[in-house]
XYZ file of N, CA and C in Angstrom:
696
model
N 67.220 -29.277 42.719
C 66.892 -30.686 43.087
C 65.458 -31.057 42.726
N 65.174 -32.268 42.390
C 63.835 -32.745 42.101
C 63.048 -32.841 43.384
N 61.740 -32.537 43.356
C 60.902 -32.579 44.534
C 59.760 -33.530 44.371
N 59.817 -34.373 43.362
C 58.739 -35.350 43.097
C 58.461 -36.219 44.288
N 57.217 -36.337 44.773
C 56.874 -37.132 45.920
C 57.082 -36.467 47.259
N 57.778 -35.342 47.324
C 57.967 -34.562 48.539
C 56.811 -33.589 48.740
N 56.426 -32.950 47.680
C 55.258 -31.964 47.767
C 54.315 -32.429 46.616
N 53.043 -32.065 46.906
C 51.914 -32.487 46.037
C 51.398 -31.370 45.243
N 51.014 -31.535 44.039
C 50.395 -30.479 43.228
C 49.171 -29.938 43.854
N 49.037 -28.580 43.830
C 47.781 -27.903 44.303
C 47.085 -27.173 43.158
N 47.414 -27.472 41.944
C 46.949 -26.743 40.755
C 45.429 -26.823 40.600
N 44.778 -27.918 40.992
C 43.348 -28.075 40.784
C 42.459 -27.610 41.937
N 43.105 -27.174 43.006
C 42.294 -26.699 44.163
C 41.806 -25.280 44.003
N 40.585 -24.936 44.320
C 40.048 -23.621 44.098
C 40.353 -22.615 45.171
N 41.063 -22.968 46.199
C 41.291 -22.013 47.305
C 42.462 -21.107 46.893
N 42.760 -20.189 47.759
C 43.888 -19.221 47.522
C 45.177 -19.976 47.210
N 45.828 -19.646 46.052
C 47.077 -20.385 45.712
C 48.120 -20.171 46.805
N 48.234 -18.982 47.424
C 49.268 -18.813 48.409
C 48.981 -19.622 49.663
N 47.705 -19.707 50.042
C 47.353 -20.457 51.173
C 47.598 -21.956 50.978
N 47.239 -22.371 49.762
C 47.517 -23.828 49.420
C 49.014 -24.146 49.456
N 49.780 -23.341 48.870
C 51.200 -23.616 48.704
C 51.811 -23.539 50.154
N 51.400 -22.576 50.930
C 51.875 -22.480 52.313
C 51.629 -23.737 53.075
N 50.318 -24.176 53.006
C 49.937 -25.438 53.709
C 50.676 -26.649 53.233
N 50.911 -26.709 51.902
C 51.594 -27.927 51.457
C 53.039 -27.953 51.819
N 53.703 -26.811 51.671
C 55.152 -26.790 52.090
C 55.257 -27.037 53.562
N 54.435 -26.422 54.315
C 54.403 -26.658 55.829
C 54.272 -28.173 56.146
N 53.270 -28.801 55.420
C 53.053 -30.246 55.575
C 54.319 -31.011 55.301
N 54.994 -30.698 54.197
C 56.196 -31.426 53.818
C 57.324 -31.233 54.866
N 57.374 -30.019 55.455
C 58.418 -29.800 56.412
C 58.179 -30.520 57.767
N 56.847 -30.450 58.200
C 56.514 -31.041 59.392
C 56.506 -32.570 59.410
N 56.231 -33.153 58.226
C 56.286 -34.622 58.168
C 57.655 -35.109 57.846
N 58.549 -34.200 57.561
C 59.991 -34.671 57.249
C 60.190 -34.981 55.730
N 59.128 -34.796 54.872
C 59.261 -35.060 53.478
C 60.318 -34.086 52.925
N 60.302 -32.890 53.438
C 61.404 -31.946 53.217
C 62.198 -31.892 54.543
N 63.395 -32.375 54.489
C 64.154 -32.576 55.773
C 64.805 -31.288 56.230
N 65.116 -31.159 57.449
C 65.841 -30.053 57.966
C 67.112 -29.793 57.273
N 67.411 -28.548 56.800
C 68.563 -28.250 56.069
C 68.524 -28.502 54.547
N 67.464 -29.196 54.112
C 67.356 -29.516 52.664
C 67.156 -28.242 51.828
N 67.946 -28.064 50.787
C 67.783 -26.944 49.916
C 66.997 -27.305 48.590
N 66.243 -26.342 48.088
C 65.413 -26.636 46.883
C 65.335 -25.357 46.144
N 65.070 -25.443 44.844
C 64.864 -24.253 44.023
C 63.435 -23.872 43.905
N 63.151 -22.600 43.773
C 61.808 -22.120 43.657
C 61.226 -22.656 42.357
N 62.029 -22.724 41.300
C 61.580 -23.273 39.953
C 61.047 -24.717 40.118
N 61.849 -25.547 40.862
C 61.429 -26.916 40.951
C 60.157 -27.014 41.838
N 60.103 -26.187 42.886
C 58.861 -26.236 43.684
C 57.654 -25.813 42.977
N 57.828 -24.785 42.087
C 56.675 -24.297 41.319
C 56.185 -25.347 40.310
N 57.130 -26.061 39.747
C 56.767 -27.139 38.785
C 56.046 -28.327 39.524
N 56.537 -28.666 40.627
C 55.886 -29.788 41.397
C 54.553 -29.431 41.897
N 54.415 -28.210 42.393
C 53.106 -27.788 42.956
C 52.096 -27.403 41.885
N 52.525 -27.126 40.660
C 51.643 -26.761 39.582
C 51.139 -25.328 39.653
N 52.002 -24.414 40.191
C 51.580 -23.008 40.174
C 52.755 -22.138 39.732
N 52.490 -20.821 39.682
C 53.565 -19.945 39.234
C 54.487 -19.644 40.339
N 55.650 -18.865 40.025
C 56.550 -18.486 40.970
C 56.013 -17.453 42.067
N 54.961 -16.748 41.704
C 54.460 -15.627 42.589
C 53.937 -16.186 43.861
N 52.965 -17.207 43.899
C 52.452 -17.645 45.128
C 53.543 -18.460 45.934
N 54.534 -19.078 45.243
C 55.639 -19.770 45.895
C 56.428 -18.738 46.697
N 56.786 -17.637 46.122
C 57.589 -16.693 46.855
C 56.859 -16.155 48.091
N 55.564 -15.825 47.944
C 54.808 -15.288 49.043
C 54.724 -16.413 50.141
N 54.391 -17.582 49.794
C 54.354 -18.663 50.677
C 55.671 -18.895 51.499
N 56.785 -18.835 50.763
C 58.014 -19.021 51.421
C 58.328 -17.833 52.381
N 57.899 -16.642 52.012
C 58.139 -15.539 52.967
C 57.307 -15.741 54.234
N 56.039 -16.255 54.116
C 55.201 -16.547 55.252
C 55.947 -17.555 56.170
N 56.436 -18.653 55.514
C 57.051 -19.801 56.249
C 58.393 -19.272 56.920
N 59.063 -18.376 56.285
C 60.301 -17.935 56.823
C 59.976 -17.060 58.086
N 58.892 -16.419 58.138
C 58.506 -15.546 59.358
C 58.052 -16.530 60.376
N 57.699 -17.794 60.086
C 57.320 -18.819 61.020
C 58.515 -19.638 61.553
N 59.675 -19.351 60.949
C 60.889 -20.114 61.311
C 61.080 -21.476 60.640
N 60.286 -21.810 59.636
C 60.326 -23.071 58.947
C 61.257 -23.126 57.766
N 61.391 -21.958 57.076
C 62.112 -21.838 55.881
C 63.137 -20.728 55.999
N 64.345 -20.905 55.302
C 65.288 -19.878 55.157
C 65.473 -19.606 53.680
N 65.175 -18.328 53.328
C 65.410 -17.909 51.871
C 66.822 -17.589 51.660
N 67.442 -18.421 50.734
C 68.834 -18.236 50.472
C 69.189 -17.144 49.471
N 68.638 -17.239 48.269
C 68.777 -16.302 47.246
C 67.444 -16.090 46.497
N 67.503 -15.318 45.466
C 66.263 -15.040 44.740
C 65.622 -16.360 44.254
N 66.384 -17.343 43.948
C 65.826 -18.521 43.321
C 65.888 -19.786 44.106
N 66.298 -19.715 45.393
C 66.393 -20.904 46.222
C 66.035 -20.666 47.647
N 65.765 -21.767 48.338
C 65.456 -21.691 49.789
C 65.900 -22.997 50.396
N 65.833 -23.042 51.683
C 66.154 -24.238 52.428
C 65.255 -24.404 53.605
N 65.119 -25.645 54.103
C 64.286 -25.905 55.353
C 65.166 -25.473 56.447
N 64.655 -24.732 57.434
C 65.483 -24.269 58.523
C 65.959 -25.429 59.355
N 67.202 -25.402 59.773
C 67.812 -26.456 60.514
C 67.153 -26.605 61.930
N 67.202 -27.753 62.500
C 66.744 -27.990 63.852
C 67.756 -27.500 64.838
N 67.322 -26.908 65.906
C 68.222 -26.293 66.868
C 67.580 -26.312 68.243
N 68.351 -26.798 69.184
C 67.871 -26.795 70.574
C 67.718 -25.364 71.043
N 68.616 -24.513 70.739
C 68.534 -23.094 71.142
C 67.261 -22.397 70.489
N 66.976 -22.735 69.242
C 65.816 -22.211 68.627
C 64.516 -22.760 69.333
N 64.487 -23.970 69.623
C 63.338 -24.606 70.283
C 63.194 -24.054 71.645
N 64.243 -23.848 72.409
C 64.195 -23.238 73.734
C 63.656 -21.849 73.715
N 64.055 -21.082 72.720
C 63.490 -19.660 72.581
C 62.058 -19.654 72.322
N 61.591 -20.524 71.486
C 60.126 -20.622 71.137
C 59.326 -20.918 72.376
N 59.788 -21.944 73.136
C 59.070 -22.318 74.367
C 59.185 -21.242 75.425
N 60.297 -20.574 75.533
C 60.376 -19.417 76.479
C 59.392 -18.341 76.202
N 59.212 -18.012 74.958
C 58.263 -17.024 74.617
C 56.813 -17.459 74.843
N 56.625 -18.729 74.504
C 55.270 -19.315 74.808
C 54.953 -19.268 76.300
N 55.888 -19.540 77.134
C 55.692 -19.554 78.544
C 55.360 -18.103 79.082
N 56.057 -17.129 78.599
C 55.816 -15.727 78.906
C 54.525 -15.229 78.503
N 54.062 -15.581 77.339
C 52.759 -15.081 76.737
C 51.570 -15.979 77.133
N 51.779 -17.221 76.890
C 50.592 -18.153 76.957
C 50.103 -18.446 78.415
N 51.072 -18.612 79.287
C 50.658 -18.933 80.708
C 49.748 -17.891 81.370
N 50.085 -16.597 81.306
C 49.193 -15.640 82.000
C 47.843 -15.563 81.261
N 47.822 -15.711 80.005
C 46.589 -15.575 79.267
C 45.691 -16.831 79.592
N 46.354 -17.999 79.709
C 45.555 -19.173 80.061
C 44.997 -19.020 81.435
N 45.790 -18.506 82.392
C 45.349 -18.329 83.748
C 44.227 -17.290 83.855
N 44.314 -16.212 83.069
C 43.205 -15.199 83.100
C 41.990 -15.711 82.505
N 42.102 -16.628 81.485
C 41.007 -17.202 80.774
C 40.245 -18.306 81.614
N 40.884 -18.868 82.683
C 40.271 -19.865 83.347
C 38.927 -19.396 83.996
N 37.934 -20.229 83.732
C 36.607 -19.905 84.232
C 35.842 -18.883 83.513
N 36.415 -18.308 82.387
C 35.783 -17.241 81.609
C 35.272 -17.752 80.254
N 35.256 -19.088 80.028
C 34.802 -19.574 78.751
C 33.222 -19.502 78.776
N 32.691 -19.045 77.654
C 31.197 -19.082 77.551
C 30.699 -20.555 77.401
N 29.406 -20.781 77.496
C 28.905 -22.124 77.302
C 29.203 -22.767 75.949
N 29.249 -21.873 74.959
C 29.555 -22.360 73.577
C 31.044 -22.742 73.528
N 31.930 -21.854 74.188
C 33.316 -22.151 74.244
C 33.673 -23.384 75.003
N 32.920 -23.620 76.070
C 33.102 -24.866 76.875
C 32.760 -26.064 76.025
N 31.684 -26.038 75.282
C 31.364 -27.114 74.408
C 32.429 -27.351 73.389
N 33.008 -26.260 72.886
C 34.031 -26.380 71.877
C 35.249 -26.999 72.509
N 35.637 -26.672 73.713
C 36.729 -27.234 74.345
C 36.633 -28.823 74.458
N 35.454 -29.186 74.849
C 35.219 -30.684 74.946
C 35.306 -31.331 73.587
N 34.773 -30.619 72.555
C 34.778 -31.192 71.147
C 36.242 -31.398 70.673
N 37.047 -30.320 70.904
C 38.445 -30.361 70.485
C 39.264 -31.327 71.274
N 38.945 -31.533 72.517
C 39.661 -32.524 73.313
C 39.317 -34.003 72.781
N 38.072 -34.190 72.410
C 37.779 -35.543 71.791
C 38.411 -35.656 70.407
N 38.442 -34.654 69.654
C 38.988 -34.727 68.339
C 40.518 -34.846 68.360
N 41.181 -34.461 69.420
C 42.608 -34.512 69.551
C 43.107 -35.962 69.588
N 42.180 -36.931 69.885
C 42.590 -38.310 69.925
C 42.040 -39.105 68.710
N 41.557 -38.396 67.726
C 40.970 -39.018 66.498
C 42.096 -39.800 65.746
N 41.707 -40.859 65.051
C 42.653 -41.652 64.348
C 43.085 -41.065 63.032
N 42.466 -40.040 62.588
C 42.856 -39.257 61.422
C 43.984 -38.294 62.007
N 45.307 -38.446 61.554
C 46.393 -37.665 62.136
C 46.206 -36.232 61.827
N 45.780 -35.796 60.742
C 45.664 -34.426 60.384
C 44.543 -33.824 61.216
N 43.411 -34.487 61.398
C 42.340 -33.995 62.193
C 42.735 -33.931 63.723
N 43.451 -34.888 64.131
C 43.970 -34.835 65.534
C 44.919 -33.734 65.738
N 45.836 -33.505 64.826
C 46.780 -32.466 65.029
C 46.198 -31.020 65.024
N 45.207 -30.867 64.072
C 44.519 -29.619 64.026
C 43.737 -29.396 65.270
N 43.100 -30.390 65.897
C 42.359 -30.193 67.106
C 43.284 -29.858 68.232
N 44.502 -30.426 68.278
C 45.538 -30.108 69.347
C 45.855 -28.629 69.193
N 46.113 -28.162 67.983
C 46.437 -26.806 67.778
C 45.290 -25.898 68.221
N 44.171 -26.185 67.784
C 42.946 -25.317 68.049
C 42.539 -25.345 69.560
N 42.890 -26.492 70.253
C 42.668 -26.577 71.669
C 43.470 -25.580 72.467
N 44.711 -25.429 72.080
C 45.559 -24.431 72.756
C 45.106 -23.016 72.500
N 44.640 -22.804 71.304
C 44.134 -21.423 71.000
C 42.825 -21.184 71.774
N 41.971 -22.171 71.925
C 40.709 -22.023 72.553
C 40.938 -21.771 74.107
N 41.959 -22.400 74.687
C 42.167 -22.246 76.123
C 42.532 -20.778 76.456
N 43.151 -20.056 75.642
C 43.550 -18.665 75.961
C 42.596 -17.641 75.307
N 41.646 -18.094 74.538
C 40.900 -17.178 73.812
C 40.135 -16.064 74.594
N 39.483 -16.463 75.719
C 38.777 -15.429 76.491
C 39.647 -14.216 76.847
N 40.898 -14.347 77.189
C 41.701 -13.252 77.632
C 42.664 -12.745 76.557
N 42.637 -13.307 75.330
C 43.619 -12.945 74.353
C 42.982 -11.835 73.435
N 43.822 -10.788 73.134
C 43.483 -9.832 72.205
C 44.052 -10.168 70.829
N 43.832 -9.362 69.852
C 44.285 -9.630 68.465
C 45.757 -9.838 68.452
N 46.524 -8.949 69.048
C 47.997 -9.109 69.102
C 48.469 -10.314 69.809
N 47.869 -10.703 70.869
C 48.159 -11.887 71.590
C 48.055 -13.058 70.692
N 46.958 -13.121 70.032
C 46.669 -14.283 69.137
C 47.631 -14.317 67.961
N 47.931 -13.163 67.441
C 48.807 -13.055 66.260
C 50.133 -13.623 66.609
N 50.659 -13.166 67.813
C 52.026 -13.639 68.177
C 52.024 -15.083 68.551
N 50.973 -15.483 69.216
C 50.876 -16.970 69.654
C 50.789 -17.942 68.435
N 50.030 -17.478 67.472
C 49.874 -18.287 66.218
C 51.234 -18.517 65.588
N 52.066 -17.456 65.572
C 53.411 -17.586 65.031
C 54.196 -18.609 65.814
N 54.071 -18.501 67.176
C 54.895 -19.404 68.027
C 54.342 -20.877 67.918
N 52.989 -21.003 67.815
C 52.456 -22.337 67.660
C 52.853 -22.956 66.375
N 52.937 -22.227 65.269
C 53.436 -22.690 64.004
C 54.885 -23.124 64.098
N 55.633 -22.261 64.785
C 57.035 -22.583 64.979
C 57.251 -23.827 65.887
N 56.426 -24.033 66.828
C 56.542 -25.150 67.717
C 56.190 -26.489 66.970
N 55.309 -26.427 65.965
C 54.791 -27.632 65.394
C 55.991 -28.488 64.793
N 56.929 -27.925 64.136
C 57.980 -28.871 63.529
C 58.797 -29.551 64.621
N 58.937 -28.951 65.776
C 59.645 -29.583 66.880
C 58.704 -30.603 67.552
N 57.470 -30.318 67.729
C 56.539 -31.264 68.284
C 56.379 -32.500 67.419
N 56.387 -32.290 66.123
C 56.233 -33.488 65.254
C 57.404 -34.479 65.389
N 58.579 -33.973 65.805
C 59.676 -34.883 65.995
C 59.333 -35.939 67.046
N 58.719 -35.552 68.110
C 58.483 -36.440 69.277
C 57.026 -36.889 69.298
N 56.105 -36.087 68.901
C 54.656 -36.405 68.908
C 54.055 -36.579 67.558
N 54.734 -37.344 66.754
C 54.308 -37.635 65.321
C 52.916 -38.238 65.383
N 51.908 -37.524 64.817
C 50.532 -38.076 64.922
C 50.326 -39.294 63.926
N 51.220 -39.570 63.043
C 51.081 -40.652 62.165
C 51.649 -41.928 62.661
N 52.518 -41.824 63.700
C 53.131 -42.975 64.364
C 52.817 -42.955 65.851
N 51.689 -43.564 66.247
C 51.268 -43.406 67.596
C 50.494 -44.733 68.063
N 50.852 -45.226 69.220
C 50.207 -46.421 69.789
C 48.949 -45.926 70.508
N 48.058 -46.879 70.746
C 46.833 -46.592 71.505
C 47.233 -46.054 72.941
N 48.316 -46.681 73.505
C 48.734 -46.250 74.838
C 49.171 -44.773 74.821
N 49.918 -44.422 73.820
C 50.476 -43.078 73.677
C 49.261 -42.101 73.419
N 48.332 -42.564 72.573
C 47.183 -41.679 72.237
C 46.435 -41.347 73.541
N 46.238 -42.365 74.389
C 45.518 -42.179 75.727
C 46.302 -41.265 76.621
N 47.633 -41.459 76.619
C 48.444 -40.568 77.417
C 48.402 -39.106 76.972
N 48.434 -38.843 75.660
C 48.273 -37.470 75.204
C 46.939 -36.856 75.494
N 45.932 -37.681 75.330
C 44.533 -37.267 75.639
C 44.444 -36.871 77.139
N 45.023 -37.589 77.989
C 44.946 -37.315 79.418
C 45.651 -36.104 79.762
N 46.783 -35.834 79.170
C 47.560 -34.647 79.421
C 46.722 -33.390 79.031
N 45.999 -33.487 77.968
C 45.255 -32.344 77.492
C 43.951 -32.185 78.355
N 43.409 -33.314 78.793
C 42.224 -33.260 79.694
C 42.581 -32.514 80.919
N 43.787 -32.648 81.428
C 44.211 -31.915 82.630
C 44.044 -30.445 82.385
N 44.463 -29.978 81.165
C 44.373 -28.570 80.844
C 42.967 -28.058 80.787
N 42.161 -28.853 80.114
C 40.699 -28.460 79.984
C 40.038 -28.416 81.326
N 40.278 -29.415 82.133
C 39.676 -29.449 83.507
C 40.099 -28.267 84.290
N 41.394 -27.878 84.195
C 41.928 -26.705 84.906
C 41.258 -25.436 84.423
N 41.094 -25.326 83.145
C 40.523 -24.142 82.567
C 39.035 -23.953 83.015
N 38.288 -25.059 83.139
C 36.873 -24.975 83.498
C 36.752 -24.881 85.034
N 37.703 -25.215 85.748
C 37.555 -25.067 87.194
C 37.632 -23.640 87.672
N 38.229 -22.743 86.824
C 38.238 -21.321 87.125
C 39.363 -20.946 88.069
N 40.403 -21.779 88.271
C 41.464 -21.438 89.131
C 42.623 -21.043 88.294
N 42.899 -19.752 88.339
C 43.974 -19.195 87.434
C 45.326 -19.787 87.728
N 45.658 -19.885 88.986
C 46.985 -20.359 89.386
C 47.165 -21.773 89.019
N 46.070 -22.627 89.135
C 46.206 -24.045 88.781
C 46.189 -24.269 87.293
N 45.540 -23.352 86.540
C 45.569 -23.390 85.108
C 46.996 -23.067 84.594
N 47.577 -21.974 85.075
C 48.964 -21.614 84.762
C 49.890 -22.707 85.043
N 49.800 -23.293 86.211
C 50.710 -24.405 86.665
C 50.534 -25.643 85.746
N 49.372 -25.963 85.365
C 49.104 -27.127 84.547
C 49.748 -26.915 83.173
N 49.531 -25.718 82.585
C 50.107 -25.473 81.328
C 51.639 -25.371 81.402
N 52.160 -24.831 82.465
C 53.609 -24.757 82.612
C 54.160 -26.176 82.624
N 53.602 -27.031 83.349
C 54.080 -28.416 83.433
C 53.996 -29.074 82.022
N 52.857 -28.820 81.293
C 52.588 -29.384 80.034
C 53.726 -28.945 78.986
N 54.050 -27.658 78.994
C 55.052 -27.161 78.050
C 56.391 -27.603 78.469
N 56.711 -27.609 79.758
C 58.002 -28.079 80.269
C 58.329 -29.509 79.868
N 57.334 -30.369 80.009
C 57.468 -31.757 79.701
C 57.713 -31.924 78.182
N 56.933 -31.264 77.373
C 57.196 -31.287 75.906
C 58.596 -30.825 75.552
N 59.002 -29.692 76.146
C 60.292 -29.085 75.864
C 61.434 -30.089 76.169
N 61.239 -30.758 77.287
C 62.330 -31.728 77.741
C 62.389 -32.900 76.802
N 61.270 -33.445 76.383
C 61.276 -34.544 75.445
C 61.869 -34.182 74.131
N 61.578 -32.929 73.611
C 62.057 -32.465 72.373
C 63.551 -32.279 72.460
N 64.007 -31.675 73.508
C 65.419 -31.426 73.741
C 66.207 -32.721 73.717
N 65.709 -33.697 74.395
C 66.347 -35.006 74.424
C 66.430 -35.587 72.966
N 65.366 -35.522 72.235
C 65.272 -36.064 70.911
C 66.261 -35.402 70.007
N 66.332 -34.049 70.013
C 67.311 -33.357 69.163
C 68.720 -33.763 69.504
N 69.020 -33.777 70.827
C 70.345 -34.132 71.311
C 70.746 -35.450 70.828
N 69.826 -36.420 70.838
C 70.068 -37.749 70.264
C 70.300 -37.749 68.843
N 69.588 -36.978 68.097
C 69.790 -36.881 66.631
C 71.204 -36.301 66.312
N 71.575 -35.217 67.068
C 72.913 -34.681 66.871
C 74.021 -35.587 67.182
N 73.799 -36.432 68.226
C 74.786 -37.413 68.682
C 74.936 -38.481 67.531
N 73.816 -38.878 66.966
C 73.850 -39.853 65.926
C 74.571 -39.401 64.673
N 74.314 -38.159 64.344
C 74.838 -37.451 63.131
C 76.310 -37.080 63.302
N 76.720 -36.845 64.556
C 78.086 -36.353 64.767
C 78.665 -37.280 65.940
N 78.890 -38.611 65.590
C 79.471 -39.461 66.685
C 80.886 -39.072 66.964
N 81.294 -39.165 68.218
C 82.585 -38.760 68.609
C 83.654 -39.942 68.294
């Protein structure tokens, strides 16, 4: 299938080809330019991105490990389908790993880390959608950083990447009213305030409520999509 307009060439960028290809395919999946279940050939993808097959294959393997891509055969792949069961599993693992780390991290951020938390909170309501979304991602990482070891962060980054495609369904940063922007900012401010207050139980409870609310909104959205696609 042709991919013109769905992914953008990365041939002129000087960064790592694999990193660039990974980022561009992830962007296309998260924004829906490459829709859930859509199949494409590695050859077409290489032509559209302006790189060889080698970085394409490595990028697809990375994205498969993050749950975004399914490698079909040697020459083709598909965007992983949306699934309530898949989404529930991701959030269940986040709850098991992220909550205790956030609780333990409460009150343990250095002055520099506190400043960074406030910066990320402000950036999370930026009108540039990519900047706002990256700040949201980095904020969750910063909240658990004082208590997280290398393996904690490695696993959580995989889960956060996997969460992104589901979060984009409901919390699309390119389609947001000022009221919704303020609402999202307020919800994340609750997390930052709890982290800085140093109350482990309150921090864990705040993050649990945050994740539970997101999970419910995403579940309802997917159920509605499935109902529209398969009317009785």
